[in-house]
Amino acid sequence: MTELWRLGLGQAAQGLAKRQFTATDLVSASLERIRLSEPRLGACLAVLGQEALDRARDLDREGHDPSRPLWGLPVSVKDVFCLKGAPTTAGSRILEDYRPSFEATVVRRLRAAGAVIVAKTNCDEFAMGSSTEFSAFGPTRNPWDPGRVPGGSSGGAAASVAGFQVPAGLGTDTGGSIRQPAALCGCLGLKPTYGRVSRYGIVAYGSSFDQAGPLARRVDDLGLVLAAIAGPDGLDSTASGRPVGDYANVAEARPGELTLGLPDELWAADFDPLVLGVLERARRELAGAGVRFKAVPMPNLRFSVATYYILAAAEASTNLARYDGVRYGHRSGGDPGLLALYRDSRTEGLGQEVRRRIMLGTFVLSSGYYEAYFRKAAQVRRLIQEDYRKALEGCDFLLAPVSSIPAWPFGSFTDDPLTAYQLDMMTLPLNLVGAPGLSMPAGLGGGLPVGLQLMGRAFDEAGLLSAAKALERILPPLGDPPGL
Ligand code: GLN
């Protein structure tokens, strides 16, 4: 019964079904692993130890239930998901003492499927960032090199999965926050189609972009979690009523049947040589296995960064107006008066990057600038959607890098936000389009994980997973992060 923490979701589920170990064994192993690795990783903002153990014991007492696909399996959730009565900070001081009185739909569904939530994971404040360095509660470290960032904003989720604390975690992806940290930490991450998964009970950032999705170490495990959380929800009118696919049981595609489009604009980026080396080797290996490639022009992708940062900031500025010191979290005890209460509560409670986005968003929505910035960006978003549709006409999926550089040393870009925004160029197009995509490990460059991204058609998560299974067989697994 050694090394239960090593098992993926599917393997652990089998062991539970065969009574090789109990839910309590599995959850205890995860909690012990968290205890041992947290000093190094800092992936968790809250560990729900007692609650998780109580729940695992309840499950064991009730007996194994084959109708619940995640029965007894430990998972982590990013700290933007509301858990009734548990801290939910979104990485922000302004929500430090907030305890929701309700549960996010995805959390309710995970539990209904039998999962045990063991931890809430660290993230950039309000999910704004790409390194988890903007968390108000300290950094998360990359499992492969503790001197480097895990990516973000779901950096805690990625480190918890790649660091073997849990077999799977839930993150959110507004502009890459599931796919990019997964790539930088060496695990997999799936961003579903906008509307595939309910956003009810998720701390909002950019409401026309936000989607929740799984991080895991195997393609099959992404499917298991997606199957549990996807589907319509009366509490979120943007959650689609389309039938949910059989994500937990997809057949593996045959490499010889796959034609992958390579977006010119993304493959022409200025890559770190170590990253480029891994990407080229991966492409050779895929081609050797029979995968066909086709270069696809997507000229408007060069506007993705500007477009996204205008629209996402605009949406953030309206979503974050609710943190006014009156109803939620931190309230300033300073100057009297309503305006001072708003001003001081927000100044004390919100970090610099979040304030920057609010200012930017307020500016692009303000009278006289709305047409020049917000409306223009909304129009360019349509052009990017059109590019995406055309690119997929002659191929099955798009294949792209995730990041032009590997995980970077802490502090590399904290004084240079524009360069940091620019680094998101590979992940933003998918969010602007609303289509599904996933990132998976392509190999190690200089001892650091490098990821590849597969993008598909709206609501074809099943097809995406099936192609990813073929790629997973061809691309070599990364092995264990050293020293963990
Ligand atoms: N890095 C991007 C941003 O800061 C994306 C973040 C996300 O997907 N939540 O907005």
Tab-separated table of C-alpha atoms and ligand atoms in Angstrom:
chain	number	residue	atom	x	y	z
A	1	MET	CA	0.000	0.000	0.000
A	2	THR	CA	2.988	2.245	-0.439
A	3	GLU	CA	2.912	5.330	-2.577
A	4	LEU	CA	-0.850	5.695	-2.891
A	5	TRP	CA	-0.168	9.353	-3.650
A	6	ARG	CA	1.371	8.323	-6.953
A	7	LEU	CA	-1.861	6.946	-8.397
A	8	GLY	CA	-3.867	8.846	-10.984
A	9	LEU	CA	-7.629	9.193	-10.610
A	10	GLY	CA	-8.437	6.226	-12.832
A	11	GLN	CA	-5.904	3.928	-11.130
A	12	ALA	CA	-7.029	4.977	-7.664
A	13	ALA	CA	-10.685	4.458	-8.608
A	14	GLN	CA	-9.863	0.892	-9.683
A	15	GLY	CA	-8.035	0.174	-6.448
A	16	LEU	CA	-10.991	1.466	-4.460
A	17	ALA	CA	-13.439	-0.623	-6.478
A	18	LYS	CA	-11.355	-3.751	-5.835
A	19	ARG	CA	-11.121	-2.859	-2.126
A	20	GLN	CA	-7.330	-2.810	-2.302
A	21	PHE	CA	-7.431	0.249	-0.055
A	22	THR	CA	-10.062	2.530	1.417
A	23	ALA	CA	-11.048	6.123	0.694
A	24	THR	CA	-9.587	6.966	4.105
A	25	ASP	CA	-6.225	5.406	3.104
A	26	LEU	CA	-6.180	7.412	-0.099
A	27	VAL	CA	-7.184	10.725	1.448
A	28	SER	CA	-4.716	10.217	4.327
A	29	ALA	CA	-1.914	9.551	1.830
A	30	SER	CA	-2.765	12.767	-0.016
A	31	LEU	CA	-2.851	14.777	3.223
A	32	GLU	CA	0.478	13.300	4.338
A	33	ARG	CA	2.018	14.119	0.992
A	34	ILE	CA	0.694	17.700	1.285
A	35	ARG	CA	2.201	17.959	4.785
A	36	LEU	CA	5.615	16.813	3.533
A	37	SER	CA	5.749	18.847	0.327
A	38	GLU	CA	4.079	22.111	1.355
A	39	PRO	CA	7.182	23.658	2.913
A	40	ARG	CA	8.765	23.378	-0.504
A	41	LEU	CA	5.782	24.005	-2.831
A	42	GLY	CA	3.418	26.382	-1.044
A	43	ALA	CA	0.631	25.174	-3.334
A	44	CYS	CA	-2.227	25.326	-0.796
A	45	LEU	CA	-3.896	28.307	0.852
A	46	ALA	CA	-6.045	26.041	3.010
A	47	VAL	CA	-5.773	22.321	3.748
A	48	LEU	CA	-9.164	20.887	4.688
A	49	GLY	CA	-7.582	18.026	6.667
A	50	GLN	CA	-10.185	17.136	9.271
A	51	GLU	CA	-13.137	17.773	6.994
A	52	ALA	CA	-11.593	15.631	4.244
A	53	LEU	CA	-10.837	12.767	6.634
A	54	ASP	CA	-14.342	12.882	8.088
A	55	ARG	CA	-15.802	12.743	4.634
A	56	ALA	CA	-13.564	9.858	3.549
A	57	ARG	CA	-14.587	7.902	6.676
A	58	ASP	CA	-18.253	8.580	5.914
A	59	LEU	CA	-17.766	7.283	2.387
A	60	ASP	CA	-16.032	4.139	3.666
A	61	ARG	CA	-18.832	3.589	6.162
A	62	GLU	CA	-21.480	3.902	3.437
A	63	GLY	CA	-19.482	1.512	1.226
A	64	HIS	CA	-18.083	1.836	-2.277
A	65	ASP	CA	-20.590	3.257	-4.752
A	66	PRO	CA	-19.831	2.375	-8.393
A	67	SER	CA	-22.417	4.898	-9.630
A	68	ARG	CA	-20.199	7.733	-8.376
A	69	PRO	CA	-17.149	7.917	-10.696
A	70	LEU	CA	-14.997	10.008	-8.335
A	71	TRP	CA	-15.914	8.045	-5.208
A	72	GLY	CA	-13.238	8.510	-2.522
A	73	LEU	CA	-10.777	10.403	-4.742
A	74	PRO	CA	-8.884	13.388	-3.298
A	75	VAL	CA	-8.834	16.589	-5.360
A	76	SER	CA	-7.772	20.200	-4.864
A	77	VAL	CA	-9.720	23.276	-5.996
A	78	LYS	CA	-8.337	26.712	-6.778
A	79	ASP	CA	-9.239	29.277	-4.143
A	80	VAL	CA	-11.718	31.018	-6.456
A	81	PHE	CA	-14.344	28.281	-6.004
A	82	CYS	CA	-16.864	28.942	-3.266
A	83	LEU	CA	-17.054	26.219	-0.649
A	84	LYS	CA	-19.777	26.714	1.899
A	85	GLY	CA	-18.227	27.817	5.176
A	86	ALA	CA	-14.602	27.417	4.030
A	87	PRO	CA	-12.224	30.297	3.324
A	88	THR	CA	-12.465	31.547	-0.274
A	89	THR	CA	-9.949	34.327	-0.830
A	90	ALA	CA	-9.217	34.346	-4.586
A	91	GLY	CA	-5.682	35.168	-3.441
A	92	SER	CA	-6.812	38.602	-2.207
A	93	ARG	CA	-6.604	40.393	1.147
A	94	ILE	CA	-9.997	41.894	0.470
A	95	LEU	CA	-11.548	38.417	0.820
A	96	GLU	CA	-9.266	37.233	3.608
A	97	ASP	CA	-12.062	36.511	6.078
A	98	TYR	CA	-14.789	35.712	3.584
A	99	ARG	CA	-16.717	32.480	4.141
A	100	PRO	CA	-19.326	31.856	1.417
A	101	SER	CA	-22.817	30.814	2.420
A	102	PHE	CA	-23.177	28.788	-0.763
A	103	GLU	CA	-21.315	26.283	-2.903
A	104	ALA	CA	-20.054	26.614	-6.488
A	105	THR	CA	-21.931	24.299	-8.849
A	106	VAL	CA	-18.692	22.540	-9.865
A	107	VAL	CA	-17.830	21.895	-6.225
A	108	ARG	CA	-21.303	20.506	-5.580
A	109	ARG	CA	-20.929	18.255	-8.622
A	110	LEU	CA	-17.464	17.034	-7.638
A	111	ARG	CA	-18.832	16.049	-4.242
A	112	ALA	CA	-21.938	14.479	-5.741
A	113	ALA	CA	-19.598	12.333	-7.852
A	114	GLY	CA	-17.906	11.251	-4.611
A	115	ALA	CA	-14.728	13.356	-4.685
A	116	VAL	CA	-13.119	14.554	-1.455
A	117	ILE	CA	-11.792	18.110	-1.554
A	118	VAL	CA	-8.547	18.149	0.412
A	119	ALA	CA	-7.170	21.639	-0.286
A	120	LYS	CA	-7.804	25.073	-1.737
A	121	THR	CA	-4.933	26.095	-3.943
A	122	ASN	CA	-3.024	29.337	-4.332
A	123	CYS	CA	-3.492	31.700	-7.282
A	124	ASP	CA	-2.773	35.184	-8.525
A	125	GLU	CA	-5.108	37.705	-6.902
A	126	PHE	CA	-8.532	37.389	-8.577
A	127	ALA	CA	-6.807	35.109	-11.135
A	128	MET	CA	-5.026	38.095	-12.687
A	129	GLY	CA	-1.522	37.022	-13.572
A	130	SER	CA	0.581	34.278	-15.097
A	131	SER	CA	2.956	33.373	-12.272
A	132	THR	CA	1.012	33.164	-8.967
A	133	GLU	CA	3.421	35.882	-7.744
A	134	PHE	CA	0.447	38.236	-7.361
A	135	SER	CA	-1.165	36.128	-4.634
A	136	ALA	CA	-1.533	38.241	-1.489
A	137	PHE	CA	-0.541	35.156	0.529
A	138	GLY	CA	2.921	34.391	-0.831
A	139	PRO	CA	4.327	32.447	-3.748
A	140	THR	CA	3.873	28.890	-4.948
A	141	ARG	CA	7.076	27.234	-6.134
A	142	ASN	CA	7.598	25.187	-9.265
A	143	PRO	CA	7.975	21.465	-8.412
A	144	TRP	CA	10.876	21.205	-10.897
A	145	ASP	CA	12.832	24.157	-9.507
A	146	PRO	CA	11.837	25.926	-6.295
A	147	GLY	CA	13.553	29.104	-7.525
A	148	ARG	CA	11.031	29.420	-10.339
A	149	VAL	CA	7.361	30.296	-10.671
A	150	PRO	CA	4.742	27.582	-11.279
A	151	GLY	CA	2.977	29.751	-13.861
A	152	GLY	CA	-0.491	31.047	-13.179
A	153	SER	CA	-2.945	32.046	-12.297
A	154	SER	CA	-3.793	28.441	-11.249
A	155	GLY	CA	-0.176	27.921	-10.116
A	156	GLY	CA	-1.154	26.240	-6.857
A	157	ALA	CA	-3.407	23.801	-8.691
A	158	ALA	CA	-0.646	22.887	-11.149
A	159	ALA	CA	1.973	22.472	-8.405
A	160	SER	CA	-0.422	20.356	-6.316
A	161	VAL	CA	-0.966	17.987	-9.249
A	162	ALA	CA	2.587	17.924	-10.662
A	163	GLY	CA	3.963	17.661	-7.109
A	164	PHE	CA	1.785	14.549	-6.479
A	165	GLN	CA	-0.228	16.098	-3.654
A	166	VAL	CA	-3.446	15.171	-5.458
A	167	PRO	CA	-4.223	13.234	-8.650
A	168	ALA	CA	-6.321	16.113	-10.003
A	169	GLY	CA	-7.237	19.689	-9.282
A	170	LEU	CA	-9.718	22.250	-10.492
A	171	GLY	CA	-8.551	25.568	-11.932
A	172	THR	CA	-10.002	28.406	-13.979
A	173	ASP	CA	-8.849	29.690	-17.353
A	174	THR	CA	-9.704	33.234	-18.448
A	175	GLY	CA	-6.649	33.760	-20.636
A	176	GLY	CA	-4.569	30.619	-20.094
A	177	SER	CA	-4.627	30.086	-16.346
A	178	ILE	CA	-5.186	26.334	-16.565
A	179	ARG	CA	-3.091	25.520	-19.628
A	180	GLN	CA	-0.044	27.673	-18.898
A	181	PRO	CA	0.674	26.588	-15.287
A	182	ALA	CA	0.028	22.964	-16.310
A	183	ALA	CA	2.648	23.369	-19.043
A	184	LEU	CA	5.174	25.082	-16.766
A	185	CYS	CA	4.753	22.464	-14.019
A	186	GLY	CA	4.655	19.434	-16.325
A	187	CYS	CA	1.067	18.222	-15.974
A	188	LEU	CA	-2.044	18.481	-18.173
A	189	GLY	CA	-4.768	21.090	-18.098
A	190	LEU	CA	-8.057	21.404	-19.988
A	191	LYS	CA	-10.011	24.564	-20.709
A	192	PRO	CA	-13.521	23.564	-21.767
A	193	THR	CA	-15.660	25.431	-24.297
A	194	TYR	CA	-17.117	28.616	-22.853
A	195	GLY	CA	-20.476	27.489	-21.463
A	196	ARG	CA	-19.576	23.820	-21.058
A	197	VAL	CA	-19.088	24.218	-17.305
A	198	SER	CA	-21.170	26.368	-14.951
A	199	ARG	CA	-19.551	29.498	-13.546
A	200	TYR	CA	-21.965	29.728	-10.613
A	201	GLY	CA	-20.066	30.268	-7.362
A	202	ILE	CA	-16.729	31.063	-9.004
A	203	VAL	CA	-15.192	34.421	-8.075
A	204	ALA	CA	-15.619	36.331	-11.351
A	205	TYR	CA	-12.776	37.910	-13.317
A	206	GLY	CA	-13.768	38.257	-17.004
A	207	SER	CA	-17.263	36.848	-17.309
A	208	SER	CA	-17.214	36.366	-21.090
A	209	PHE	CA	-13.970	34.356	-20.793
A	210	ASP	CA	-13.914	32.515	-17.426
A	211	GLN	CA	-14.162	28.716	-17.560
A	212	ALA	CA	-13.408	26.097	-14.925
A	213	GLY	CA	-11.541	22.947	-15.858
A	214	PRO	CA	-9.359	20.102	-14.601
A	215	LEU	CA	-5.602	19.677	-14.194
A	216	ALA	CA	-4.291	16.112	-13.971
A	217	ARG	CA	-1.384	13.848	-14.924
A	218	ARG	CA	-3.214	11.733	-17.522
A	219	VAL	CA	-5.599	12.579	-20.368
A	220	ASP	CA	-8.130	10.038	-19.056
A	221	ASP	CA	-8.201	11.800	-15.700
A	222	LEU	CA	-9.061	15.125	-17.347
A	223	GLY	CA	-12.043	13.366	-18.913
A	224	LEU	CA	-13.159	11.856	-15.603
A	225	VAL	CA	-13.303	15.262	-13.932
A	226	LEU	CA	-14.863	17.027	-16.915
A	227	ALA	CA	-17.623	14.412	-17.066
A	228	ALA	CA	-18.441	15.154	-13.436
A	229	ILE	CA	-18.573	18.951	-13.701
A	230	ALA	CA	-19.940	19.668	-17.218
A	231	GLY	CA	-23.516	20.403	-18.178
A	232	PRO	CA	-26.390	22.843	-17.901
A	233	ASP	CA	-27.095	24.683	-14.663
A	234	GLY	CA	-30.180	26.640	-13.716
A	235	LEU	CA	-27.941	28.933	-11.680
A	236	ASP	CA	-25.839	30.070	-14.678
A	237	SER	CA	-27.684	31.176	-17.811
A	238	THR	CA	-24.448	30.953	-19.852
A	239	ALA	CA	-24.015	27.246	-19.046
A	240	SER	CA	-24.993	25.447	-22.249
A	241	GLY	CA	-27.829	22.954	-22.488
A	242	ARG	CA	-25.970	20.881	-25.080
A	243	PRO	CA	-25.717	17.210	-24.169
A	244	VAL	CA	-22.621	16.262	-22.203
A	245	GLY	CA	-20.315	13.869	-24.076
A	246	ASP	CA	-18.975	10.613	-22.679
A	247	TYR	CA	-15.734	12.330	-21.670
A	248	ALA	CA	-14.779	9.590	-19.231
A	249	ASN	CA	-14.680	6.927	-21.965
A	250	VAL	CA	-13.168	8.334	-25.131
A	251	ALA	CA	-11.459	6.086	-27.669
A	252	GLU	CA	-7.854	6.840	-28.570
A	253	ALA	CA	-7.493	8.484	-31.986
A	254	ARG	CA	-5.115	6.942	-34.530
A	255	PRO	CA	-2.150	9.264	-35.203
A	256	GLY	CA	-2.347	8.498	-38.939
A	257	GLU	CA	-5.861	9.949	-39.022
A	258	LEU	CA	-4.904	13.268	-37.460
A	259	THR	CA	-4.192	16.456	-39.375
A	260	LEU	CA	-3.067	19.226	-37.055
A	261	GLY	CA	-3.008	22.869	-38.077
A	262	LEU	CA	0.020	24.884	-36.962
A	263	PRO	CA	-0.918	28.570	-36.511
A	264	ASP	CA	1.879	30.516	-38.225
A	265	GLU	CA	1.732	33.467	-35.836
A	266	LEU	CA	2.282	31.291	-32.776
A	267	TRP	CA	5.045	29.091	-34.182
A	268	ALA	CA	6.941	32.171	-35.381
A	269	ALA	CA	7.380	33.490	-31.824
A	270	ASP	CA	10.745	34.352	-30.340
A	271	PHE	CA	11.394	31.117	-28.420
A	272	ASP	CA	13.873	30.294	-25.723
A	273	PRO	CA	16.215	27.817	-27.506
A	274	LEU	CA	15.578	25.097	-24.902
A	275	VAL	CA	11.831	25.391	-25.462
A	276	LEU	CA	12.207	25.404	-29.227
A	277	GLY	CA	14.389	22.281	-29.084
A	278	VAL	CA	11.710	20.348	-27.171
A	279	LEU	CA	8.908	21.566	-29.459
A	280	GLU	CA	10.799	20.583	-32.608
A	281	ARG	CA	11.640	17.154	-31.231
A	282	ALA	CA	8.004	16.622	-30.250
A	283	ARG	CA	6.827	17.573	-33.728
A	284	ARG	CA	9.314	15.144	-35.267
A	285	GLU	CA	8.088	12.355	-33.006
A	286	LEU	CA	4.458	13.050	-33.855
A	287	ALA	CA	5.233	13.172	-37.557
A	288	GLY	CA	7.166	9.899	-37.220
A	289	ALA	CA	4.038	8.306	-35.759
A	290	GLY	CA	1.980	9.420	-38.762
A	291	VAL	CA	0.477	12.741	-37.646
A	292	ARG	CA	0.141	15.201	-40.543
A	293	PHE	CA	0.769	18.908	-40.120
A	294	LYS	CA	-0.481	21.877	-42.030
A	295	ALA	CA	0.582	25.478	-41.588
A	296	VAL	CA	-2.446	27.742	-41.095
A	297	PRO	CA	-2.367	31.530	-41.329
A	298	MET	CA	-4.246	33.326	-38.554
A	299	PRO	CA	-3.178	36.914	-39.190
A	300	ASN	CA	-5.361	38.548	-36.540
A	301	LEU	CA	-3.730	36.608	-33.723
A	302	ARG	CA	-1.158	39.361	-33.583
A	303	PHE	CA	-3.860	41.473	-31.944
A	304	SER	CA	-4.779	38.873	-29.300
A	305	VAL	CA	-2.808	40.389	-26.444
A	306	ALA	CA	-4.135	43.924	-26.941
A	307	THR	CA	-7.679	42.685	-27.524
A	308	TYR	CA	-7.726	40.426	-24.487
A	309	TYR	CA	-6.184	42.933	-22.094
A	310	ILE	CA	-8.752	45.582	-23.075
A	311	LEU	CA	-11.775	43.284	-22.811
A	312	ALA	CA	-10.655	41.337	-19.731
A	313	ALA	CA	-9.734	44.532	-17.871
A	314	ALA	CA	-13.105	46.065	-18.772
A	315	GLU	CA	-14.955	43.036	-17.441
A	316	ALA	CA	-12.737	42.901	-14.352
A	317	SER	CA	-13.409	46.549	-13.531
A	318	THR	CA	-17.150	45.938	-13.466
A	319	ASN	CA	-16.932	42.563	-11.680
A	320	LEU	CA	-14.683	43.941	-8.956
A	321	ALA	CA	-16.900	46.960	-8.253
A	322	ARG	CA	-18.713	44.752	-5.727
A	323	TYR	CA	-15.715	44.741	-3.372
A	324	ASP	CA	-16.579	48.007	-1.704
A	325	GLY	CA	-15.950	47.301	1.960
A	326	VAL	CA	-19.688	47.153	2.642
A	327	ARG	CA	-20.770	43.608	1.896
A	328	TYR	CA	-17.615	41.504	1.583
A	329	GLY	CA	-14.339	40.997	3.339
A	330	HIS	CA	-11.999	43.762	4.287
A	331	ARG	CA	-13.477	47.043	5.530
A	332	SER	CA	-11.256	49.995	6.268
A	333	GLY	CA	-11.549	51.501	9.717
A	334	GLY	CA	-9.963	54.771	8.586
A	335	ASP	CA	-11.586	58.060	7.538
A	336	PRO	CA	-15.330	58.443	8.058
A	337	GLY	CA	-17.688	58.845	5.120
A	338	LEU	CA	-18.928	56.562	2.345
A	339	LEU	CA	-16.439	57.573	-0.348
A	340	ALA	CA	-13.532	57.192	2.071
A	341	LEU	CA	-14.874	53.759	3.034
A	342	TYR	CA	-14.874	52.660	-0.618
A	343	ARG	CA	-11.520	54.226	-1.380
A	344	ASP	CA	-9.666	53.012	1.687
A	345	SER	CA	-11.167	49.507	1.727
A	346	ARG	CA	-10.187	48.989	-1.906
A	347	THR	CA	-6.764	50.559	-1.542
A	348	GLU	CA	-5.956	48.454	1.512
A	349	GLY	CA	-7.573	45.259	0.229
A	350	LEU	CA	-6.520	45.088	-3.414
A	351	GLY	CA	-2.992	44.507	-4.720
A	352	GLN	CA	-1.163	46.584	-7.282
A	353	GLU	CA	-1.833	44.386	-10.323
A	354	VAL	CA	-5.556	44.201	-9.586
A	355	ARG	CA	-5.730	47.977	-9.153
A	356	ARG	CA	-3.885	48.392	-12.450
A	357	ARG	CA	-6.498	46.254	-14.234
A	358	ILE	CA	-9.396	48.143	-12.629
A	359	MET	CA	-7.926	51.478	-13.754
A	360	LEU	CA	-7.299	50.140	-17.248
A	361	GLY	CA	-10.800	48.698	-17.487
A	362	THR	CA	-12.453	51.850	-16.193
A	363	PHE	CA	-10.483	53.850	-18.738
A	364	VAL	CA	-11.401	51.755	-21.790
A	365	LEU	CA	-15.074	51.855	-20.800
A	366	SER	CA	-15.199	55.564	-20.096
A	367	SER	CA	-17.058	58.013	-22.258
A	368	GLY	CA	-14.947	59.184	-25.181
A	369	TYR	CA	-12.681	56.100	-25.055
A	370	TYR	CA	-15.271	53.332	-25.233
A	371	GLU	CA	-15.487	53.469	-29.051
A	372	ALA	CA	-11.730	53.686	-29.539
A	373	TYR	CA	-10.839	50.821	-27.191
A	374	PHE	CA	-13.648	48.620	-25.941
A	375	ARG	CA	-15.757	48.574	-29.094
A	376	LYS	CA	-12.708	48.182	-31.327
A	377	ALA	CA	-11.460	45.257	-29.231
A	378	ALA	CA	-14.881	43.594	-29.410
A	379	GLN	CA	-14.707	43.895	-33.208
A	380	VAL	CA	-11.207	42.427	-33.387
A	381	ARG	CA	-12.403	39.560	-31.216
A	382	ARG	CA	-14.825	38.690	-34.025
A	383	LEU	CA	-11.967	38.726	-36.560
A	384	ILE	CA	-9.961	36.334	-34.395
A	385	GLN	CA	-12.991	34.038	-34.143
A	386	GLU	CA	-13.242	34.106	-37.921
A	387	ASP	CA	-9.516	33.258	-38.284
A	388	TYR	CA	-10.013	30.317	-35.939
A	389	ARG	CA	-13.000	28.978	-37.861
A	390	LYS	CA	-11.133	29.202	-41.156
A	391	ALA	CA	-7.989	27.613	-39.726
A	392	LEU	CA	-9.961	24.539	-38.692
A	393	GLU	CA	-11.538	24.101	-42.125
A	394	GLY	CA	-8.682	21.973	-43.438
A	395	CYS	CA	-7.592	20.181	-40.276
A	396	ASP	CA	-8.881	18.347	-37.215
A	397	PHE	CA	-7.278	20.360	-34.418
A	398	LEU	CA	-4.750	23.138	-33.991
A	399	LEU	CA	-1.403	22.446	-32.348
A	400	ALA	CA	0.510	25.291	-30.714
A	401	PRO	CA	3.108	25.985	-28.054
A	402	VAL	CA	1.856	27.185	-24.662
A	403	SER	CA	4.682	29.478	-23.630
A	404	SER	CA	7.729	30.765	-25.476
A	405	ILE	CA	9.845	30.463	-22.326
A	406	PRO	CA	10.016	27.877	-19.542
A	407	ALA	CA	9.120	28.634	-15.907
A	408	TRP	CA	11.021	31.798	-14.996
A	409	PRO	CA	12.875	32.835	-11.824
A	410	PHE	CA	10.781	34.755	-9.296
A	411	GLY	CA	10.640	38.486	-9.911
A	412	SER	CA	11.677	38.359	-13.576
A	413	PHE	CA	8.723	40.427	-14.799
A	414	THR	CA	7.174	42.029	-11.722
A	415	ASP	CA	8.334	45.499	-12.811
A	416	ASP	CA	7.489	44.917	-16.451
A	417	PRO	CA	3.769	44.122	-16.773
A	418	LEU	CA	3.638	44.648	-20.542
A	419	THR	CA	6.269	41.966	-21.181
A	420	ALA	CA	4.373	39.677	-18.806
A	421	TYR	CA	1.120	40.289	-20.732
A	422	GLN	CA	2.928	39.567	-23.987
A	423	LEU	CA	3.928	36.120	-22.677
A	424	ASP	CA	0.231	35.136	-22.744
A	425	MET	CA	0.002	35.403	-26.530
A	426	MET	CA	-0.211	31.635	-27.110
A	427	THR	CA	-3.070	30.981	-24.713
A	428	LEU	CA	-5.298	34.051	-25.181
A	429	PRO	CA	-6.697	33.238	-28.664
A	430	LEU	CA	-8.611	30.222	-27.359
A	431	ASN	CA	-10.377	32.342	-24.733
A	432	LEU	CA	-11.201	35.070	-27.236
A	433	VAL	CA	-12.776	32.380	-29.428
A	434	GLY	CA	-14.416	30.422	-26.594
A	435	ALA	CA	-13.251	27.057	-27.981
A	436	PRO	CA	-11.879	24.145	-25.920
A	437	GLY	CA	-8.195	23.299	-25.605
A	438	LEU	CA	-5.750	21.436	-23.454
A	439	SER	CA	-2.071	21.535	-22.733
A	440	MET	CA	0.109	18.491	-22.183
A	441	PRO	CA	3.800	17.874	-21.534
A	442	ALA	CA	5.982	17.755	-24.647
A	443	GLY	CA	9.264	17.049	-22.862
A	444	LEU	CA	11.944	18.620	-20.675
A	445	GLY	CA	14.261	21.411	-21.788
A	446	GLY	CA	17.170	22.169	-19.455
A	447	GLY	CA	15.335	20.193	-16.761
A	448	LEU	CA	12.143	22.262	-17.066
A	449	PRO	CA	8.786	21.138	-18.502
A	450	VAL	CA	7.664	22.387	-21.907
A	451	GLY	CA	4.038	22.055	-22.982
A	452	LEU	CA	2.079	21.683	-26.194
A	453	GLN	CA	-1.452	22.886	-26.728
A	454	LEU	CA	-4.197	21.171	-28.684
A	455	MET	CA	-7.219	23.283	-29.647
A	456	GLY	CA	-10.521	22.092	-31.057
A	457	ARG	CA	-14.038	22.982	-32.098
A	458	ALA	CA	-16.648	24.321	-29.710
A	459	PHE	CA	-18.197	21.527	-27.606
A	460	ASP	CA	-15.941	18.850	-29.076
A	461	GLU	CA	-14.194	18.058	-25.796
A	462	ALA	CA	-14.594	14.341	-26.545
A	463	GLY	CA	-12.707	14.677	-29.831
A	464	LEU	CA	-10.048	16.775	-28.161
A	465	LEU	CA	-9.481	14.170	-25.443
A	466	SER	CA	-9.363	11.379	-27.969
A	467	ALA	CA	-6.654	13.142	-30.024
A	468	ALA	CA	-4.762	14.004	-26.830
A	469	LYS	CA	-4.698	10.317	-25.893
A	470	ALA	CA	-2.934	9.555	-29.161
A	471	LEU	CA	-0.378	12.307	-28.514
A	472	GLU	CA	0.123	11.154	-24.933
A	473	ARG	CA	1.190	7.738	-26.185
A	474	ILE	CA	3.787	9.240	-28.537
A	475	LEU	CA	5.317	11.926	-26.346
A	476	PRO	CA	7.473	10.549	-23.540
A	477	PRO	CA	6.336	11.046	-19.929
A	478	LEU	CA	8.424	13.512	-17.905
A	479	GLY	CA	9.210	11.346	-14.883
A	480	ASP	CA	9.348	12.779	-11.369
A	481	PRO	CA	10.368	16.309	-10.429
A	482	PRO	CA	13.795	15.990	-8.768
A	483	GLY	CA	13.915	15.985	-4.990
A	484	LEU	CA	10.178	15.684	-4.433
B	1	GLN	N1	-2.516	35.880	-17.490
B	1	GLN	C1	-3.810	36.262	-17.913
B	1	GLN	C2	-4.293	37.436	-17.096
B	1	GLN	O1	-3.582	37.859	-16.263
B	1	GLN	C3	-4.786	35.104	-17.787
B	1	GLN	C4	-5.204	34.821	-16.401
B	1	GLN	C5	-6.295	33.795	-16.327
B	1	GLN	O2	-6.495	32.984	-17.221
B	1	GLN	N2	-7.039	33.835	-15.240
B	1	GLN	O3	-5.350	37.951	-17.282
